[in-house]
PDB file of C-alpha atoms and ligand atoms in Angstrom:
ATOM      1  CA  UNK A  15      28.421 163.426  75.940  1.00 59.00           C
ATOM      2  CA  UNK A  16      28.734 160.052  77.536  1.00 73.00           C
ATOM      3  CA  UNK A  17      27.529 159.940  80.671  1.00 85.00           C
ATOM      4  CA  UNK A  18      28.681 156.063  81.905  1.00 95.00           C
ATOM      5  CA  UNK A  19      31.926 154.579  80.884  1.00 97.00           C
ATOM      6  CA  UNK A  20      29.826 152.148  79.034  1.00 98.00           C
ATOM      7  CA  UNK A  21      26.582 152.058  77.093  1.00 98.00           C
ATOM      8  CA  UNK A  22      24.966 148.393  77.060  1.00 98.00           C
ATOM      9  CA  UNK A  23      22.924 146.978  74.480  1.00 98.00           C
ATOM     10  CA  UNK A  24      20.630 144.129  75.492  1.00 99.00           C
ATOM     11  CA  UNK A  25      19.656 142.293  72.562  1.00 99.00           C
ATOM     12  CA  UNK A  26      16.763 140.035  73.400  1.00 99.00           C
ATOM     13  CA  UNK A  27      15.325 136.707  72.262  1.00 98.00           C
ATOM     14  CA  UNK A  28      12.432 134.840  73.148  1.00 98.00           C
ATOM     15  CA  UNK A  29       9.741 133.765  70.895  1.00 98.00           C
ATOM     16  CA  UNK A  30       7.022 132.942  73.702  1.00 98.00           C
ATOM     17  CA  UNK A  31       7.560 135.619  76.094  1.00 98.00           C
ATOM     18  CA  UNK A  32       4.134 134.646  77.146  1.00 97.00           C
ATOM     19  CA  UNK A  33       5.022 131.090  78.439  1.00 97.00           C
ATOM     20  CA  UNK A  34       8.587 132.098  79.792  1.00 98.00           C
ATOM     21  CA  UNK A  35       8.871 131.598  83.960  1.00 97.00           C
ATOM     22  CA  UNK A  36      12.503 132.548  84.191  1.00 98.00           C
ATOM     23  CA  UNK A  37      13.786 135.215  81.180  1.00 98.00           C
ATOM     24  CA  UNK A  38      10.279 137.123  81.412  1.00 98.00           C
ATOM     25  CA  UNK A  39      11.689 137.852  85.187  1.00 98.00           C
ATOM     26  CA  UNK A  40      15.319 138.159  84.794  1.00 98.00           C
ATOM     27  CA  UNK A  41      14.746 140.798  82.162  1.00 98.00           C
ATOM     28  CA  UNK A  42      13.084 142.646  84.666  1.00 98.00           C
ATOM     29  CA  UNK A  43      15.866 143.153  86.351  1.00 98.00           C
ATOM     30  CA  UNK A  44      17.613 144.808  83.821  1.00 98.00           C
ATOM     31  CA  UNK A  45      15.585 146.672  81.049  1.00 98.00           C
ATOM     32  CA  UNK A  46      14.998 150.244  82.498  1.00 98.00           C
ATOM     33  CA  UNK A  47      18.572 150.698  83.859  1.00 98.00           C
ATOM     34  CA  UNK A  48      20.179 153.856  83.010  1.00 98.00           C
ATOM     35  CA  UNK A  49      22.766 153.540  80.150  1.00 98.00           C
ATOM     36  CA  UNK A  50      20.869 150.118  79.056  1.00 98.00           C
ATOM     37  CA  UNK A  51      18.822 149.906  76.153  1.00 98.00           C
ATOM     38  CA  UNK A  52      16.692 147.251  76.097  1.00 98.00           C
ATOM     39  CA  UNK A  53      15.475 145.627  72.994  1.00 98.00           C
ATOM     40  CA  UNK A  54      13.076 142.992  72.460  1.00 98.00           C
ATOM     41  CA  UNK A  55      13.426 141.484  68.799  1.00 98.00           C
ATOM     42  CA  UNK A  56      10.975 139.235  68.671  1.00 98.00           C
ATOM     43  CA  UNK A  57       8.522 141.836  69.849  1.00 98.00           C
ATOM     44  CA  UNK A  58      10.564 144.572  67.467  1.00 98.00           C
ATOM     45  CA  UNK A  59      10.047 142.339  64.230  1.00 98.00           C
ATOM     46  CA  UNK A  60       7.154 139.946  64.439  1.00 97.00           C
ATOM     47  CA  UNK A  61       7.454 139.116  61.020  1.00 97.00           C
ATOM     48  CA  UNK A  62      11.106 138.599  60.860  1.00 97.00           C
ATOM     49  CA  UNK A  63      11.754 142.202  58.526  1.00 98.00           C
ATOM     50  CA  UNK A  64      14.752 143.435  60.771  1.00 98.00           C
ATOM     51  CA  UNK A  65      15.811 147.044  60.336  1.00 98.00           C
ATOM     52  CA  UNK A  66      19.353 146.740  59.071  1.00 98.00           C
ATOM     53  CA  UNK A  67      20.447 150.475  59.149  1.00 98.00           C
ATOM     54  CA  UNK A  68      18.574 151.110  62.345  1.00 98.00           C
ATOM     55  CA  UNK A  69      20.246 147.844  64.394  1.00 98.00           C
ATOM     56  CA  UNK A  70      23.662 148.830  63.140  1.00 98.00           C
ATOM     57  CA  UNK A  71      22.992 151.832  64.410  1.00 98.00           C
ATOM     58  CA  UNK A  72      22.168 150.993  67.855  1.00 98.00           C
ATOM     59  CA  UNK A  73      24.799 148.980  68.028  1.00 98.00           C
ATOM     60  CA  UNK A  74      26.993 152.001  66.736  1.00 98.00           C
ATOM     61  CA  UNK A  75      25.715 153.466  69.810  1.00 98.00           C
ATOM     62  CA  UNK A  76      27.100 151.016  72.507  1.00 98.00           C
ATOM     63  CA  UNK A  77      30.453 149.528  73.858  1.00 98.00           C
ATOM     64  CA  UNK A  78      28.880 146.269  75.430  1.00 98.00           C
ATOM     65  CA  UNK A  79      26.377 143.940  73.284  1.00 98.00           C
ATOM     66  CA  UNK A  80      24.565 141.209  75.418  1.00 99.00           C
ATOM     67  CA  UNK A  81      22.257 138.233  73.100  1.00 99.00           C
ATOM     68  CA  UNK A  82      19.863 137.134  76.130  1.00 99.00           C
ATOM     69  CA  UNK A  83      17.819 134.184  75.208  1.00 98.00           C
ATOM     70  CA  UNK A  84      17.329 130.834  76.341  1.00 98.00           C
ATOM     71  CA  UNK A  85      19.348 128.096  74.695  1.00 98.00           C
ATOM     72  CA  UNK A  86      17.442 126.398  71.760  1.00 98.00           C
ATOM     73  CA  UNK A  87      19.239 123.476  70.492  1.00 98.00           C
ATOM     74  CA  UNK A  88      21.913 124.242  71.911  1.00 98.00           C
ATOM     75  CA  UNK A  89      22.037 127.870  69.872  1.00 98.00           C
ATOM     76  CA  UNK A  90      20.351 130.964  69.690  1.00 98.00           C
ATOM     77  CA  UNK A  91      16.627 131.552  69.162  1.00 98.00           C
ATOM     78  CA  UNK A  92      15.921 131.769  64.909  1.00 98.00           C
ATOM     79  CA  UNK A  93      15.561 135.638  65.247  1.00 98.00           C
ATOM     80  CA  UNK A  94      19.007 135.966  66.619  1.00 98.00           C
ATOM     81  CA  UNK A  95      20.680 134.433  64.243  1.00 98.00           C
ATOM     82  CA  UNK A  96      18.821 136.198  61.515  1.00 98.00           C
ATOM     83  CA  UNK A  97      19.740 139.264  63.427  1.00 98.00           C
ATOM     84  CA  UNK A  98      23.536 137.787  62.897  1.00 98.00           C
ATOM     85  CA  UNK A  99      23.334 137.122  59.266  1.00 98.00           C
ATOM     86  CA  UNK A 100      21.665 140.374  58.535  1.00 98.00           C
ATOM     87  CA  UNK A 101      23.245 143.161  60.161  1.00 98.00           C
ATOM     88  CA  UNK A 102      26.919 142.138  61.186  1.00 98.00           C
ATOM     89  CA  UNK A 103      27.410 142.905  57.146  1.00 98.00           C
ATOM     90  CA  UNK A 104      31.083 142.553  55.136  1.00 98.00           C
ATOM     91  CA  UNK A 105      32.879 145.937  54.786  1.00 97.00           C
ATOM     92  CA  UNK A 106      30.820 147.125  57.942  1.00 98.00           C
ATOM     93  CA  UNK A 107      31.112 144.545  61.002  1.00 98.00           C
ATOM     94  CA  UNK A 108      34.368 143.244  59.150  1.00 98.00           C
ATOM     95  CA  UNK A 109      36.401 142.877  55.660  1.00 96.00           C
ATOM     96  CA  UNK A 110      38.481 145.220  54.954  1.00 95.00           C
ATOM     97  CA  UNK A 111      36.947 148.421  56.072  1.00 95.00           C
ATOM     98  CA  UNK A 112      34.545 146.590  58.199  1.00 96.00           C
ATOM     99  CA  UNK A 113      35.510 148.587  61.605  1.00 97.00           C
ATOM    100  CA  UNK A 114      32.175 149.464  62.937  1.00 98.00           C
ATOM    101  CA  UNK A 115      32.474 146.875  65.449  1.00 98.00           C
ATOM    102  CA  UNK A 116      36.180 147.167  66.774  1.00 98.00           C
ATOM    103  CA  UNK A 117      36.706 147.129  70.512  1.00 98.00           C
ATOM    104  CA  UNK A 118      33.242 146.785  71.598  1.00 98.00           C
ATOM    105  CA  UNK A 119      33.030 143.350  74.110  1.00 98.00           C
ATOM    106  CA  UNK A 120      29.870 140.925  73.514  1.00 98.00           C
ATOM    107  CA  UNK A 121      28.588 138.369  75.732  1.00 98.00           C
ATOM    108  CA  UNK A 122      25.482 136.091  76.184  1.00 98.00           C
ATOM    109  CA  UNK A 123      22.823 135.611  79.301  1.00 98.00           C
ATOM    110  CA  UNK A 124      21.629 131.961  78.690  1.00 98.00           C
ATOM    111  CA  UNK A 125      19.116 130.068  80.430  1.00 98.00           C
ATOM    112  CA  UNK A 126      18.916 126.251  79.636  1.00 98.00           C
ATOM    113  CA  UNK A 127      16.677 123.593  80.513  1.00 98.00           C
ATOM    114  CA  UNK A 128      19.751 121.313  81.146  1.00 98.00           C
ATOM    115  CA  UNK A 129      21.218 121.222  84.521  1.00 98.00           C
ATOM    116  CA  UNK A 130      24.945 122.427  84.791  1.00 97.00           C
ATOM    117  CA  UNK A 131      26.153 119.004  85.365  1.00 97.00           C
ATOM    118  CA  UNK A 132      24.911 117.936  81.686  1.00 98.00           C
ATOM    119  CA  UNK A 133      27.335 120.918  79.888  1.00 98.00           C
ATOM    120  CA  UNK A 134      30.800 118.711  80.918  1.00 97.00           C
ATOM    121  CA  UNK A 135      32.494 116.449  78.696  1.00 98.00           C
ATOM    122  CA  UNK A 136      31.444 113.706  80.627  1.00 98.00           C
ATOM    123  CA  UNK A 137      28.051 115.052  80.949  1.00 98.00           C
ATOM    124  CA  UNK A 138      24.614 113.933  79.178  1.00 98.00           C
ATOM    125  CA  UNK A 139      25.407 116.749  76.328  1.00 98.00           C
ATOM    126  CA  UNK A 140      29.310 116.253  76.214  1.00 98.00           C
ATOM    127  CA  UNK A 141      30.466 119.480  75.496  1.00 98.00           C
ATOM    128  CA  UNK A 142      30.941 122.760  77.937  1.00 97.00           C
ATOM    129  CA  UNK A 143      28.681 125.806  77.102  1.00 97.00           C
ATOM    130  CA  UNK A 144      31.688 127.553  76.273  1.00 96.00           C
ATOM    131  CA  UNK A 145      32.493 125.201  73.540  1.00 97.00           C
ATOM    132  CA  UNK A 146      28.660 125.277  72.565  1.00 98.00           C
ATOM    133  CA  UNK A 147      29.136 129.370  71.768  1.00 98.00           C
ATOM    134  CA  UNK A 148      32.265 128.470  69.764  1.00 98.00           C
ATOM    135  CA  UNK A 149      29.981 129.944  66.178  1.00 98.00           C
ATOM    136  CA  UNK A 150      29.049 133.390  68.501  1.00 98.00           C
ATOM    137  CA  UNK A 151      32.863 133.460  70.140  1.00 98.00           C
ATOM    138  CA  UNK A 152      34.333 133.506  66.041  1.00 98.00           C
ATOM    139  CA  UNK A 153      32.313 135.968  64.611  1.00 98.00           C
ATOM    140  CA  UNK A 154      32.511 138.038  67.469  1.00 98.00           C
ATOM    141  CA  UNK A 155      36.474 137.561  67.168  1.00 98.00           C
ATOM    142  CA  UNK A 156      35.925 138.033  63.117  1.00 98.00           C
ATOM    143  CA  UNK A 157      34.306 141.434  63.971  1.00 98.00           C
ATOM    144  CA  UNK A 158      36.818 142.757  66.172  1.00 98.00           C
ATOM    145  CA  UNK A 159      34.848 142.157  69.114  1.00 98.00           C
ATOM    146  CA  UNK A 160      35.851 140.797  72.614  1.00 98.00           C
ATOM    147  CA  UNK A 161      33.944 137.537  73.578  1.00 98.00           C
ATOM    148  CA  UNK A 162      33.285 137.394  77.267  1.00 98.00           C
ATOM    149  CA  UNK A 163      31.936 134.168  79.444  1.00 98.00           C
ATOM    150  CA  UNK A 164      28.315 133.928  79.535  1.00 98.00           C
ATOM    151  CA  UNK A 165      26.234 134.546  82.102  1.00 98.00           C
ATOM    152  CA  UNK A 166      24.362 131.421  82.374  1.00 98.00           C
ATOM    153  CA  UNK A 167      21.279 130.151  84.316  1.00 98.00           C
ATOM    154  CA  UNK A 168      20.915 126.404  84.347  1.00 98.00           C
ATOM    155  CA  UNK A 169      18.435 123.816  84.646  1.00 98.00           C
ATOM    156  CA  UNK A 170      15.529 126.253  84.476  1.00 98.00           C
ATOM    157  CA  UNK A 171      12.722 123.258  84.953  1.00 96.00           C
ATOM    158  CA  UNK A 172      13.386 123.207  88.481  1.00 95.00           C
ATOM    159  CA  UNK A 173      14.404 126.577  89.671  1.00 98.00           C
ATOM    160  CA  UNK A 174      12.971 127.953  92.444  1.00 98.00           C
ATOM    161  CA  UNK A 175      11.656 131.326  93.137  1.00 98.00           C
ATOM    162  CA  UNK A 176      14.371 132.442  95.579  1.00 98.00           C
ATOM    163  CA  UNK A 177      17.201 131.281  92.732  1.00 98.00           C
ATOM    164  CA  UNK A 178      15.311 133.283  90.109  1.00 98.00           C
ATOM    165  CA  UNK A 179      15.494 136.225  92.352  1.00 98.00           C
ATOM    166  CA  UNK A 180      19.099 136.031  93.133  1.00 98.00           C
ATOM    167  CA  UNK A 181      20.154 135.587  89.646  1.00 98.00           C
ATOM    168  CA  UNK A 182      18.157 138.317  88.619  1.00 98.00           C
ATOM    169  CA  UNK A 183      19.714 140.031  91.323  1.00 98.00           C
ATOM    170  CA  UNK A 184      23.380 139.058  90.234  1.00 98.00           C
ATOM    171  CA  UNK A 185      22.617 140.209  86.314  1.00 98.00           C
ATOM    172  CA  UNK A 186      21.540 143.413  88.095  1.00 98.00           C
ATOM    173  CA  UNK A 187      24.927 144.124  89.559  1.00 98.00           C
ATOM    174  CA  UNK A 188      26.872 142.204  86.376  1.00 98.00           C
ATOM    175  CA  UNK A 189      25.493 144.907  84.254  1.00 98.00           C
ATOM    176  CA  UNK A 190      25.520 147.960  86.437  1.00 98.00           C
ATOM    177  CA  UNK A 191      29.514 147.430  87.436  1.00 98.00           C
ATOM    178  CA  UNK A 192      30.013 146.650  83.543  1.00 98.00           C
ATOM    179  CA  UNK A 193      28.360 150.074  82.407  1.00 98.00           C
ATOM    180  CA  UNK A 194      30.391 151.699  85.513  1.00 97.00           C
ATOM    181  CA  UNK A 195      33.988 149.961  84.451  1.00 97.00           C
ATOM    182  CA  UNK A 196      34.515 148.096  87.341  1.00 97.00           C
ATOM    183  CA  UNK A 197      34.720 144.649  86.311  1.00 97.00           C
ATOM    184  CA  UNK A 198      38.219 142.671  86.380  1.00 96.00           C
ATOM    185  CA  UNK A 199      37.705 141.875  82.531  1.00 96.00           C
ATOM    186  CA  UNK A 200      40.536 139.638  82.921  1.00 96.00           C
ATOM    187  CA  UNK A 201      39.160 138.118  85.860  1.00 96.00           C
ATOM    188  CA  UNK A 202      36.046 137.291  84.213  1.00 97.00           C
ATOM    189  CA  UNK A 203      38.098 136.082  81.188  1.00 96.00           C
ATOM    190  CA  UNK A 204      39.002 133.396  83.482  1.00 95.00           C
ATOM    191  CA  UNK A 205      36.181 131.835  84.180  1.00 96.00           C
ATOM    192  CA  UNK A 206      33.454 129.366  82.512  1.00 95.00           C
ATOM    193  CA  UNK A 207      30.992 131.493  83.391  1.00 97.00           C
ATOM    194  CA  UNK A 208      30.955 135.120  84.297  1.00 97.00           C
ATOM    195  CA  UNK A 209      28.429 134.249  86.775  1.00 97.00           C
ATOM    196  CA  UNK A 210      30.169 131.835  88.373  1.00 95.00           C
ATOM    197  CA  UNK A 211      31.805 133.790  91.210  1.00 94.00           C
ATOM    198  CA  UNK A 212      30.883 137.816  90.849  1.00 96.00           C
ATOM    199  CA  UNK A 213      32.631 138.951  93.990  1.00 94.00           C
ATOM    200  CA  UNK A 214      35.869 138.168  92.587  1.00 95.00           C
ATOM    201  CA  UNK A 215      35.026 139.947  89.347  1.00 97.00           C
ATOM    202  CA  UNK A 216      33.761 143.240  90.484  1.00 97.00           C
ATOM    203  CA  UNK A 217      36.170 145.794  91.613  1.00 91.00           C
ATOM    204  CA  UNK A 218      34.951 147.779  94.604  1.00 85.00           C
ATOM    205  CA  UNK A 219      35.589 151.687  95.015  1.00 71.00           C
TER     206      UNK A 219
HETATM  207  C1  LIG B 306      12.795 124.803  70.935  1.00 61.87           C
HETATM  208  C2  LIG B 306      13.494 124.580  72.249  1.00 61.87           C
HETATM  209  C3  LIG B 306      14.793 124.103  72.229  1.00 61.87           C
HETATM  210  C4  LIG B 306      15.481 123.920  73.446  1.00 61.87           C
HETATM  211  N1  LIG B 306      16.777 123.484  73.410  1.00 61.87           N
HETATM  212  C5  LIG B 306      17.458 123.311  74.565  1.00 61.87           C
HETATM  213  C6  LIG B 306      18.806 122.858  74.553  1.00 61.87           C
HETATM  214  O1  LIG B 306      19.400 122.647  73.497  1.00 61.87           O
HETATM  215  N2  LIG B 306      19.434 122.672  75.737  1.00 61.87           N
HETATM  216  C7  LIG B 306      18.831 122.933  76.936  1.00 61.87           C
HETATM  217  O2  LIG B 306      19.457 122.759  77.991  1.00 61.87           O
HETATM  218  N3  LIG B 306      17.552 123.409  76.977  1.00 61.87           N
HETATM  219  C8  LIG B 306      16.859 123.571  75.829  1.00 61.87           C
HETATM  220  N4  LIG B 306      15.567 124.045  75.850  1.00 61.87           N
HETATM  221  C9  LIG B 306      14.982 124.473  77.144  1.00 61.87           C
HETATM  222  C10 LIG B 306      15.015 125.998  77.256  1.00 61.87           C
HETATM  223  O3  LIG B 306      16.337 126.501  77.219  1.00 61.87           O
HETATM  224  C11 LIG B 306      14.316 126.449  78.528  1.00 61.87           C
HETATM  225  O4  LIG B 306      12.960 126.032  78.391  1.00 61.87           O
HETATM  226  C12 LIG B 306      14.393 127.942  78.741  1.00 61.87           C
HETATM  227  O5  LIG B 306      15.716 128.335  78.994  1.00 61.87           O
HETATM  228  C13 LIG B 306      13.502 128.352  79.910  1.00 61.87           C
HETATM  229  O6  LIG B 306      13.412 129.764  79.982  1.00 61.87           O
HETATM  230  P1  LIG B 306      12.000 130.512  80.060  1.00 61.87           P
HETATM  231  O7  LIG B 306      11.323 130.093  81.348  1.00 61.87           O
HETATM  232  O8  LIG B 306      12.318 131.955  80.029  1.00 61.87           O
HETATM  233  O9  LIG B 306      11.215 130.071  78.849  1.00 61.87           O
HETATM  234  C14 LIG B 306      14.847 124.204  74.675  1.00 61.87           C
HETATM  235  C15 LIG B 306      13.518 124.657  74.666  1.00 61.87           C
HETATM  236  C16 LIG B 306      12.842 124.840  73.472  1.00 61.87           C
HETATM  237  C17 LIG B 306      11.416 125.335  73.493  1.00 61.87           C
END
């Protein structure tokens, strides 16, 4: 029996844990929450061999699928996006009788070494991050799945301690009212980011 309203799979990917200031804390924050399963897939599959049958199942297994990883050319990490190719398969994740997928909601937790100010059109990189996910948003959309904002956490070179905390903090709470239903999915919807304004997001009860 399912004991939240939600199970939440956090699908993460960093390829230097070791040398990582802000996701190596953030993660922290999440990873032994109840109803979370945390799983590290760069530590999972060193050598790049990913389990197929055993990812599908986990995501069998949950309603909400987060990719957490810092951007990387403006992207995903390489093991992501292996992850992508390999086990969202045709006539499983979609096709035809692809169904596996249907229903369940996906969204990303970014960091990125670029400062928010550089993700506008009139901005150093010229696009929003939004529009930068466009590849993630499809196939989500191709699966059946619903694409939610990201939850992103900008300009990472120069974050302080205190801001590390209090995003940590805020991914806390985004995940735990997720697995408990009481986010205003339309309400997010709205927004560039999920982040951007959580009190107005979160239903209280
Ligand atoms: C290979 C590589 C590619 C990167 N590409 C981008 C990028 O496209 N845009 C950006 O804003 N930051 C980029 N960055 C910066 C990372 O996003 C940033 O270092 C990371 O989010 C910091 O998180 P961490 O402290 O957990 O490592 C890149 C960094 C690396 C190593």
């Amino acid at each position: 029996m399912k004991s939240f309203k939600n199970n939440i799979l956090v699908l993460f990917a960093h390829p230097a844990l070791q040398n990582s200031r802000v996701n190596s804390q953030l993660i922290n924050y999440v990873k032994d929450l109840k109803g979370v399963t945390f799983h590290d897939l760069y530590e999972t599959y060193p050598d790049f061999y990913i389990d197929v049958k055993y990812e599908q199942n986990l995501l069998l297994k949950n309603d909400i699928i987060v990719f957490h990883h810092p951007l990387f050319w403006f992207s995903v990490p390489a093991i992501l996006r292996e992850w992508m190719d390999l086990v969202l398969q045709h006539m499983w994740a979609y096709g035809k009788t692809g169904m596996a997928l249907q229903g369940k909601k996906l969204f990303n937790v970014i960091t990125t070494g670029g400062r928010e100010s550089m993700f506008q059109h009139d901005g150093y990189y010229g696009h929003t991050m939004i529009e930068f996910l466009t590849p993630i948003m499809q196939s989500a959309h191709v699966c059946g799945m619903e694409f939610l904002p990201p939850f992103v956490v900008h300009g990472t070179r120069n974050i302080t301690q205190p801001e590390i905390k209090r995003y940590g903090d805020d991914y806390q709470k985004l995940i735990l009212s997720l697995r408990d239903g009481r986010v205003d999915l339309e309400a997010a919807r709205s927004h560039q980011r999920i982040n951007s304004d959580l009190e107005s997001i979160i239903k209280t009860i």
